[in-house]
Amino acid sequence: MRILGIETSCDETAAAVVQDGRRVLSNRVLSQIPLHEVYGGVVPEIASRAHVEAIIPMVRGAVEDAGMALADLDAVAVTRGPGLVGCLLVGMETAKALALALGKPLICVQHIAGHLYSPYLGRERDAWGAEVSAPPPPFEPYIGLVVSGGHSSVVLVEGPARFTVLGETLDDAVGEAYDKVAKHMGLGYPGGPLLDRLAQDGDPRSFAFPRSLLDRTGFDFSFSGVKTAVARAVDSMGGPQAVRADAVLLANICASFQAAAVDVLLDRAGRALRRHRLRRIAVTGGVACNRGLRAALRARLKDACIALPDPEFCTDNAAMIAGLAYHLAPQGGSPPTVNATASLALAGDWRGGA
Ligand code: KG4
Ligand code: ZN
């Protein structure tokens, strides 16, 4: 079964074709970063307009890359929510029109569920190490840590679409905190990759930034405290310009911020594994590309089986939508009356429509 996936929930216009839920035949992503970086964040109106311009060529390209014609597709999958509603609408209307014109089912997918599914994707092997052309091995439950610009969640995954949310951020998502810290320091957008690079040369113990909620037994996150603490430290050192002019100080601040963020993520991941007596953990979302986080996971969760998807499947992409849709197809598609929704829960039925 070959499914076209479409993803436009934020600032990436993405289209992909995935065979039988795991083998990625094509994966096109057009990032809008150059359009938003002057504003230091995503501007929803600019994002949806850019999706309108890019979506048809992206879909054509993904189908072509897969060596197929539109008529060869078995279904059309799309992100229905959560996300920026004006952006989601572009993907939804395109997918609805395509499904109707081709006479194929329309399968609606929840964006975070897509991220949680990303360890099963690959061109030859998936992030668990299994061959994607072989029949899928029996499903084993795992802890999913979704860390992106919009989300920070710890989830118990008991089937491709069976989730129990254990914890979420109470304020900023971790990627958002990276972006805001970088913005405060005048470093550019998006901040995550920039801070990650600068942190490599710094001393993570030079500043004792707060690790929020480490004393609690739950799994929620809070990143606004550490963000504010970094901003205060920067201001007390003479402000962003002075900090940027001192390469050692800049690297030390970035490394100390990253250490605080990573400590909190590792605490939740480790405790969730122990609480549910599991060995498997998958870390996805844009922040899962972070080198400090990847190294710390391998060093500190020694007994765990860790799936760290390829960066192209960690950041927003449509392969994760097409892959998960394969498992939803048996329950039937959505009616053409279905609408995008800015807030769509992880648990529940995503099909919508009257
Ligand atoms: O998953 P994603 O592409 O989009 C959302 O759904 O949000 O994640 C984007 C986020 C941004 O906040 C970006 O700064 C962060 O992921 N990010 C990183 C790194 N690469 C991307 N954060 C830390 N380290 C990185 N290497
Ligand atoms: Zn995302």
Short mmCIF file of C-alpha atoms and ligand atoms in Angstrom, two decimals:
data_model
loop_
_atom_site.label_atom_id
_atom_site.label_comp_id
_atom_site.label_asym_id
_atom_site.label_seq_id
_atom_site.Cartn_x
_atom_site.Cartn_y
_atom_site.Cartn_z
CA MET A 1 0.00 0.00 0.00
CA ARG A 2 1.49 3.35 -1.08
CA ILE A 3 0.24 6.44 0.71
CA LEU A 4 0.88 10.11 -0.07
CA GLY A 5 1.36 12.20 3.09
CA ILE A 6 0.87 15.97 3.31
CA GLU A 7 2.05 18.12 6.23
CA THR A 8 1.54 21.90 6.54
CA SER A 9 0.87 22.41 10.26
CA CYS A 10 3.53 25.08 10.83
CA ASP A 11 6.34 26.44 8.66
CA GLU A 12 7.33 23.42 6.57
CA THR A 13 5.49 22.45 3.39
CA ALA A 14 6.02 18.72 3.16
CA ALA A 15 4.89 15.82 0.97
CA ALA A 16 6.08 12.20 1.00
CA VAL A 17 5.18 8.74 -0.24
CA VAL A 18 5.57 5.76 2.13
CA GLN A 19 5.04 2.12 1.28
CA ASP A 20 3.36 -0.23 3.78
CA GLY A 21 3.84 2.18 6.68
CA ARG A 22 7.63 2.06 6.84
CA ARG A 23 9.55 2.29 3.58
CA VAL A 24 10.05 5.92 2.58
CA LEU A 25 9.89 6.21 -1.21
CA SER A 26 10.14 10.00 -1.21
CA ASN A 27 10.30 12.76 1.39
CA ARG A 28 10.19 16.40 0.30
CA VAL A 29 10.33 19.23 2.84
CA LEU A 30 10.38 22.92 1.98
CA SER A 31 11.39 24.99 4.97
CA GLN A 32 10.09 28.55 5.24
CA ILE A 33 12.87 29.61 7.63
CA PRO A 34 14.19 32.35 5.28
CA LEU A 35 10.71 33.95 5.22
CA HIS A 36 10.34 34.05 9.01
CA GLU A 37 13.85 34.64 10.30
CA VAL A 38 13.65 38.44 10.02
CA TYR A 39 10.73 38.32 12.49
CA GLY A 40 12.47 35.87 14.87
CA GLY A 41 9.52 33.44 14.74
CA VAL A 42 6.78 32.05 12.53
CA VAL A 43 4.26 34.61 11.20
CA PRO A 44 1.05 32.60 10.58
CA GLU A 45 -0.27 34.66 7.65
CA ILE A 46 3.06 34.53 5.81
CA ALA A 47 3.29 30.78 6.51
CA SER A 48 -0.13 29.94 5.08
CA ARG A 49 0.45 32.05 1.98
CA ALA A 50 3.77 30.27 1.39
CA HIS A 51 2.06 26.87 1.81
CA VAL A 52 -0.47 27.82 -0.89
CA GLU A 53 2.34 28.60 -3.33
CA ALA A 54 4.40 25.50 -2.54
CA ILE A 55 1.95 22.68 -1.93
CA ILE A 56 1.14 21.56 -5.50
CA PRO A 57 4.79 21.47 -6.69
CA MET A 58 5.76 19.63 -3.46
CA VAL A 59 3.07 16.96 -3.97
CA ARG A 60 4.04 16.57 -7.66
CA GLY A 61 7.70 16.30 -6.68
CA ALA A 62 7.11 13.70 -3.97
CA VAL A 63 5.04 11.50 -6.30
CA GLU A 64 7.66 11.85 -9.05
CA ASP A 65 10.55 11.08 -6.66
CA ALA A 66 8.73 7.88 -5.72
CA GLY A 67 8.66 6.95 -9.41
CA MET A 68 4.88 6.98 -9.46
CA ALA A 69 1.87 8.74 -10.94
CA LEU A 70 -0.93 10.16 -8.78
CA ALA A 71 -3.23 7.37 -9.97
CA ASP A 72 -0.87 4.76 -8.40
CA LEU A 73 -1.54 6.04 -4.87
CA ASP A 74 -3.72 3.95 -2.56
CA ALA A 75 -4.66 6.75 -0.15
CA VAL A 76 -4.00 10.40 0.72
CA ALA A 77 -2.99 11.22 4.31
CA VAL A 78 -2.86 14.67 5.85
CA THR A 79 -2.14 16.40 9.15
CA ARG A 80 -5.50 17.60 10.50
CA GLY A 81 -4.14 19.20 13.71
CA PRO A 82 -2.81 20.52 16.00
CA GLY A 83 -1.10 23.48 14.38
CA LEU A 84 -1.72 26.91 12.87
CA VAL A 85 -5.21 26.65 11.45
CA GLY A 86 -4.54 28.75 8.33
CA CYS A 87 -1.57 26.49 7.56
CA LEU A 88 -3.40 23.22 8.28
CA LEU A 89 -6.23 24.31 5.96
CA VAL A 90 -3.90 24.44 2.96
CA GLY A 91 -2.82 20.83 3.46
CA MET A 92 -6.34 19.66 4.30
CA GLU A 93 -8.00 21.25 1.26
CA THR A 94 -5.27 19.93 -1.04
CA ALA A 95 -5.59 16.42 0.39
CA LYS A 96 -9.39 16.51 0.22
CA ALA A 97 -9.35 17.61 -3.42
CA LEU A 98 -6.78 14.96 -4.36
CA ALA A 99 -8.60 12.15 -2.55
CA LEU A 100 -11.89 13.14 -4.17
CA ALA A 101 -10.41 13.46 -7.66
CA LEU A 102 -8.52 10.16 -7.39
CA GLY A 103 -11.37 8.31 -5.67
CA LYS A 104 -9.02 7.26 -2.82
CA PRO A 105 -9.56 7.40 0.95
CA LEU A 106 -8.59 10.55 2.86
CA ILE A 107 -6.81 9.66 6.11
CA CYS A 108 -6.48 12.34 8.79
CA VAL A 109 -3.50 12.13 11.15
CA GLN A 110 -2.64 13.95 14.37
CA HIS A 111 0.71 15.78 14.11
CA ILE A 112 2.28 14.63 17.42
CA ALA A 113 1.21 11.05 16.71
CA GLY A 114 3.13 11.42 13.45
CA HIS A 115 6.26 12.47 15.36
CA LEU A 116 5.81 9.50 17.72
CA TYR A 117 5.61 7.16 14.72
CA SER A 118 8.83 8.47 13.10
CA PRO A 119 11.15 5.74 14.55
CA TYR A 120 9.43 3.25 12.22
CA LEU A 121 10.46 5.10 9.05
CA GLY A 122 13.48 4.54 6.88
CA ARG A 123 14.76 3.90 3.39
CA GLU A 124 16.47 0.63 4.34
CA ARG A 125 16.31 0.35 8.13
CA ASP A 126 14.14 2.12 10.68
CA ALA A 127 15.45 3.83 13.83
CA TRP A 128 15.03 0.58 15.84
CA GLY A 129 17.38 -1.13 13.36
CA ALA A 130 14.71 -3.26 11.61
CA GLU A 131 14.67 -3.63 7.83
CA VAL A 132 11.78 -1.63 6.40
CA SER A 133 11.13 -4.01 3.49
CA ALA A 134 10.69 -6.99 5.82
CA PRO A 135 7.30 -7.67 7.44
CA PRO A 136 7.00 -5.46 10.53
CA PRO A 137 8.11 -7.10 13.80
CA PRO A 138 5.42 -7.37 16.53
CA PHE A 139 4.73 -4.02 18.16
CA GLU A 140 6.53 -3.44 21.44
CA PRO A 141 5.41 -0.59 23.73
CA TYR A 142 7.79 2.32 24.20
CA ILE A 143 8.14 5.70 25.82
CA GLY A 144 7.96 8.52 23.26
CA LEU A 145 9.58 11.84 24.01
CA VAL A 146 8.37 14.51 21.58
CA VAL A 147 10.56 17.60 21.78
CA SER A 148 9.94 20.31 19.20
CA GLY A 149 9.22 23.99 18.77
CA GLY A 150 5.55 23.48 19.55
CA HIS A 151 5.51 20.45 21.85
CA SER A 152 7.26 18.78 24.77
CA SER A 153 5.49 15.59 25.77
CA VAL A 154 6.28 12.25 27.35
CA VAL A 155 3.93 9.59 26.02
CA LEU A 156 3.37 5.91 26.66
CA VAL A 157 2.90 4.34 23.20
CA GLU A 158 1.16 0.94 23.25
CA GLY A 159 0.31 0.67 19.55
CA PRO A 160 0.89 2.79 16.41
CA ALA A 161 -2.08 4.94 17.45
CA ARG A 162 -2.54 4.02 21.14
CA PHE A 163 -1.26 6.71 23.42
CA THR A 164 -1.31 7.76 27.05
CA VAL A 165 0.12 11.23 27.63
CA LEU A 166 2.22 11.07 30.81
CA GLY A 167 3.45 14.66 30.85
CA GLU A 168 3.44 17.89 28.84
CA THR A 169 4.95 21.31 29.11
CA LEU A 170 3.15 23.72 31.40
CA ASP A 171 4.48 26.73 29.49
CA ASP A 172 7.11 26.88 26.72
CA ALA A 173 8.03 23.89 24.58
CA VAL A 174 11.74 23.06 24.80
CA GLY A 175 12.41 24.12 21.18
CA GLU A 176 10.53 27.35 21.83
CA ALA A 177 12.82 28.00 24.83
CA TYR A 178 15.87 27.42 22.59
CA ASP A 179 14.44 29.83 20.01
CA LYS A 180 13.56 32.51 22.58
CA VAL A 181 16.94 32.30 24.34
CA ALA A 182 18.68 32.65 20.96
CA LYS A 183 16.42 35.56 20.06
CA HIS A 184 17.22 37.33 23.34
CA MET A 185 20.93 36.93 22.62
CA GLY A 186 20.42 38.25 19.06
CA LEU A 187 21.73 35.02 17.54
CA GLY A 188 19.12 34.39 14.83
CA TYR A 189 16.31 31.97 14.06
CA PRO A 190 15.74 29.11 14.61
CA GLY A 191 17.81 29.12 17.77
CA GLY A 192 18.06 25.37 18.43
CA PRO A 193 20.72 24.46 15.87
CA LEU A 194 22.68 27.68 16.59
CA LEU A 195 22.77 27.12 20.37
CA ASP A 196 23.58 23.44 19.84
CA ARG A 197 26.66 24.40 17.81
CA LEU A 198 27.82 27.11 20.25
CA ALA A 199 27.28 24.82 23.26
CA GLN A 200 29.86 22.35 21.90
CA ASP A 201 32.72 24.65 22.95
CA GLY A 202 31.31 25.75 26.31
CA ASP A 203 31.52 24.56 29.92
CA PRO A 204 28.08 23.25 30.94
CA ARG A 205 28.86 23.85 34.65
CA SER A 206 29.73 27.54 34.34
CA PHE A 207 26.17 28.73 35.08
CA ALA A 208 23.73 26.94 37.42
CA PHE A 209 20.49 27.48 35.49
CA PRO A 210 17.31 26.04 37.08
CA ARG A 211 16.05 22.51 36.36
CA SER A 212 12.29 23.01 36.84
CA LEU A 213 10.01 20.46 38.50
CA LEU A 214 12.83 17.94 39.13
CA ASP A 215 11.47 17.56 42.65
CA ARG A 216 8.01 16.46 41.40
CA THR A 217 6.87 12.91 40.84
CA GLY A 218 4.90 13.69 37.64
CA PHE A 219 6.21 14.02 34.11
CA ASP A 220 5.28 17.61 33.20
CA PHE A 221 7.88 20.09 31.97
CA SER A 222 8.40 23.80 32.45
CA PHE A 223 10.99 25.68 30.40
CA SER A 224 10.03 29.31 30.93
CA GLY A 225 12.06 29.52 34.20
CA VAL A 226 15.32 28.50 32.59
CA LYS A 227 14.62 30.80 29.63
CA THR A 228 14.14 33.78 31.98
CA ALA A 229 17.22 32.82 34.02
CA VAL A 230 19.38 32.82 30.87
CA ALA A 231 17.95 36.20 29.81
CA ARG A 232 18.75 37.63 33.27
CA ALA A 233 22.29 36.24 33.15
CA VAL A 234 22.83 37.75 29.69
CA ASP A 235 21.54 41.13 30.83
CA SER A 236 23.70 41.08 33.99
CA MET A 237 26.80 40.40 31.83
CA GLY A 238 26.34 43.62 29.85
CA GLY A 239 23.58 42.56 27.47
CA PRO A 240 23.39 40.54 24.26
CA GLN A 241 26.02 42.51 22.34
CA ALA A 242 28.64 42.18 25.08
CA VAL A 243 27.91 38.45 25.46
CA ARG A 244 28.17 37.86 21.71
CA ALA A 245 31.52 39.68 21.63
CA ASP A 246 32.98 37.25 24.22
CA ALA A 247 33.17 33.84 22.53
CA VAL A 248 34.00 31.94 25.74
CA LEU A 249 31.19 33.55 27.74
CA LEU A 250 28.73 32.97 24.89
CA ALA A 251 29.68 29.29 24.60
CA ASN A 252 29.47 28.85 28.38
CA ILE A 253 25.97 30.34 28.56
CA CYS A 254 24.78 28.16 25.66
CA ALA A 255 26.35 25.00 27.15
CA SER A 256 24.86 25.71 30.60
CA PHE A 257 21.39 26.34 29.14
CA GLN A 258 21.62 23.16 27.09
CA ALA A 259 22.76 21.15 30.13
CA ALA A 260 19.73 22.36 32.12
CA ALA A 261 17.30 21.49 29.30
CA VAL A 262 18.90 18.08 28.71
CA ASP A 263 18.91 17.22 32.45
CA VAL A 264 15.16 17.83 32.64
CA LEU A 265 14.43 15.80 29.49
CA LEU A 266 16.63 12.92 30.68
CA ASP A 267 14.99 12.93 34.11
CA ARG A 268 11.50 12.51 32.60
CA ALA A 269 12.64 9.93 30.06
CA GLY A 270 14.46 7.81 32.64
CA ARG A 271 11.63 7.95 35.18
CA ALA A 272 8.98 7.11 32.57
CA LEU A 273 10.96 4.03 31.51
CA ARG A 274 11.32 2.89 35.11
CA ARG A 275 7.69 3.63 36.05
CA HIS A 276 6.36 1.56 33.13
CA ARG A 277 9.11 -1.07 33.27
CA LEU A 278 10.05 -0.49 29.64
CA ARG A 279 13.37 -0.61 27.81
CA ARG A 280 12.36 1.11 24.57
CA ILE A 281 12.38 4.87 24.13
CA ALA A 282 12.04 6.99 20.98
CA VAL A 283 12.98 10.66 20.92
CA THR A 284 11.54 12.78 18.09
CA GLY A 285 10.72 16.37 17.12
CA GLY A 286 13.21 19.04 16.01
CA VAL A 287 15.09 19.13 19.35
CA ALA A 288 15.82 15.40 18.96
CA CYS A 289 18.48 16.54 16.44
CA ASN A 290 20.37 18.15 19.35
CA ARG A 291 23.83 16.67 19.71
CA GLY A 292 24.02 17.25 23.47
CA LEU A 293 20.68 15.49 24.00
CA ARG A 294 21.63 12.56 21.74
CA ALA A 295 24.96 12.07 23.52
CA ALA A 296 23.37 12.33 26.99
CA LEU A 297 20.64 9.81 26.11
CA ARG A 298 23.22 7.24 25.02
CA ALA A 299 25.47 7.93 28.04
CA ARG A 300 22.84 8.08 30.76
CA LEU A 301 20.18 5.59 29.63
CA LYS A 302 22.66 2.74 29.27
CA ASP A 303 20.16 -0.13 29.60
CA ALA A 304 17.59 1.41 27.25
CA CYS A 305 16.96 0.60 23.61
CA ILE A 306 16.95 4.13 22.15
CA ALA A 307 15.47 5.04 18.77
CA LEU A 308 16.78 8.34 17.49
CA PRO A 309 15.24 8.83 14.03
CA ASP A 310 17.29 10.37 11.28
CA PRO A 311 17.09 14.20 11.51
CA GLU A 312 14.97 14.30 8.31
CA PHE A 313 12.28 12.29 10.18
CA CYS A 314 12.70 14.19 13.51
CA THR A 315 11.82 17.63 12.20
CA ASP A 316 8.42 18.25 10.60
CA ASN A 317 7.93 15.98 7.60
CA ALA A 318 5.13 14.21 5.74
CA ALA A 319 6.65 10.70 5.78
CA MET A 320 5.59 10.34 9.43
CA ILE A 321 2.01 11.23 8.39
CA ALA A 322 1.94 8.78 5.46
CA GLY A 323 3.56 6.05 7.59
CA LEU A 324 1.11 6.25 10.46
CA ALA A 325 -1.83 6.52 8.03
CA TYR A 326 -1.12 2.94 6.89
CA HIS A 327 -2.21 1.72 10.35
CA LEU A 328 -5.33 3.91 10.33
CA ALA A 329 -6.47 2.90 6.82
CA PRO A 330 -8.37 -0.25 7.94
CA GLN A 331 -10.77 1.86 10.04
CA GLY A 332 -11.80 3.86 6.95
CA GLY A 333 -11.18 7.37 5.69
CA SER A 334 -12.69 10.74 6.56
CA PRO A 335 -15.69 12.33 4.82
CA PRO A 336 -14.99 15.31 2.53
CA THR A 337 -16.72 17.55 5.09
CA VAL A 338 -13.86 17.12 7.58
CA ASN A 339 -12.10 20.30 8.71
CA ALA A 340 -8.69 21.21 10.04
CA THR A 341 -8.55 21.86 13.76
CA ALA A 342 -5.95 23.90 15.65
CA SER A 343 -6.27 21.67 18.72
CA LEU A 344 -6.67 17.96 18.10
CA ALA A 345 -6.01 15.60 21.02
CA LEU A 346 -3.53 12.76 20.74
CA ALA A 347 -5.95 10.22 22.14
CA GLY A 348 -9.21 9.72 20.23
CA ASP A 349 -10.58 9.49 16.73
CA TRP A 350 -9.03 11.97 14.25
CA ARG A 351 -11.39 11.24 11.36
CA GLY A 352 -13.84 14.08 12.08
CA GLY A 353 -16.62 15.26 9.76
CA ALA A 354 -20.36 14.91 10.02
O1 KG4 B 1 9.69 19.44 14.92
P1 KG4 B 1 10.03 20.79 14.39
O2 KG4 B 1 10.68 20.88 13.02
O3 KG4 B 1 8.78 21.71 14.33
C1 KG4 B 1 7.80 21.77 15.31
O4 KG4 B 1 6.84 20.97 15.25
O5 KG4 B 1 7.98 22.63 16.20
O6 KG4 B 1 10.96 21.49 15.49
C2 KG4 B 1 11.52 22.76 15.34
C3 KG4 B 1 12.22 23.13 16.63
C4 KG4 B 1 12.73 24.56 16.68
O7 KG4 B 1 12.37 25.13 17.92
C5 KG4 B 1 14.25 24.40 16.57
O8 KG4 B 1 14.96 25.44 17.23
C6 KG4 B 1 14.46 23.07 17.26
O9 KG4 B 1 13.37 22.28 16.84
N1 KG4 B 1 15.73 22.43 16.86
C7 KG4 B 1 16.74 22.20 17.71
C8 KG4 B 1 17.79 21.63 16.95
N2 KG4 B 1 17.36 21.51 15.65
C9 KG4 B 1 16.08 22.00 15.62
N3 KG4 B 1 16.85 22.42 19.02
C10 KG4 B 1 18.01 22.10 19.62
N4 KG4 B 1 19.07 21.56 18.95
C11 KG4 B 1 19.01 21.31 17.63
N5 KG4 B 1 20.04 20.78 16.99
ZN ZN B 2 6.28 19.00 14.72
#
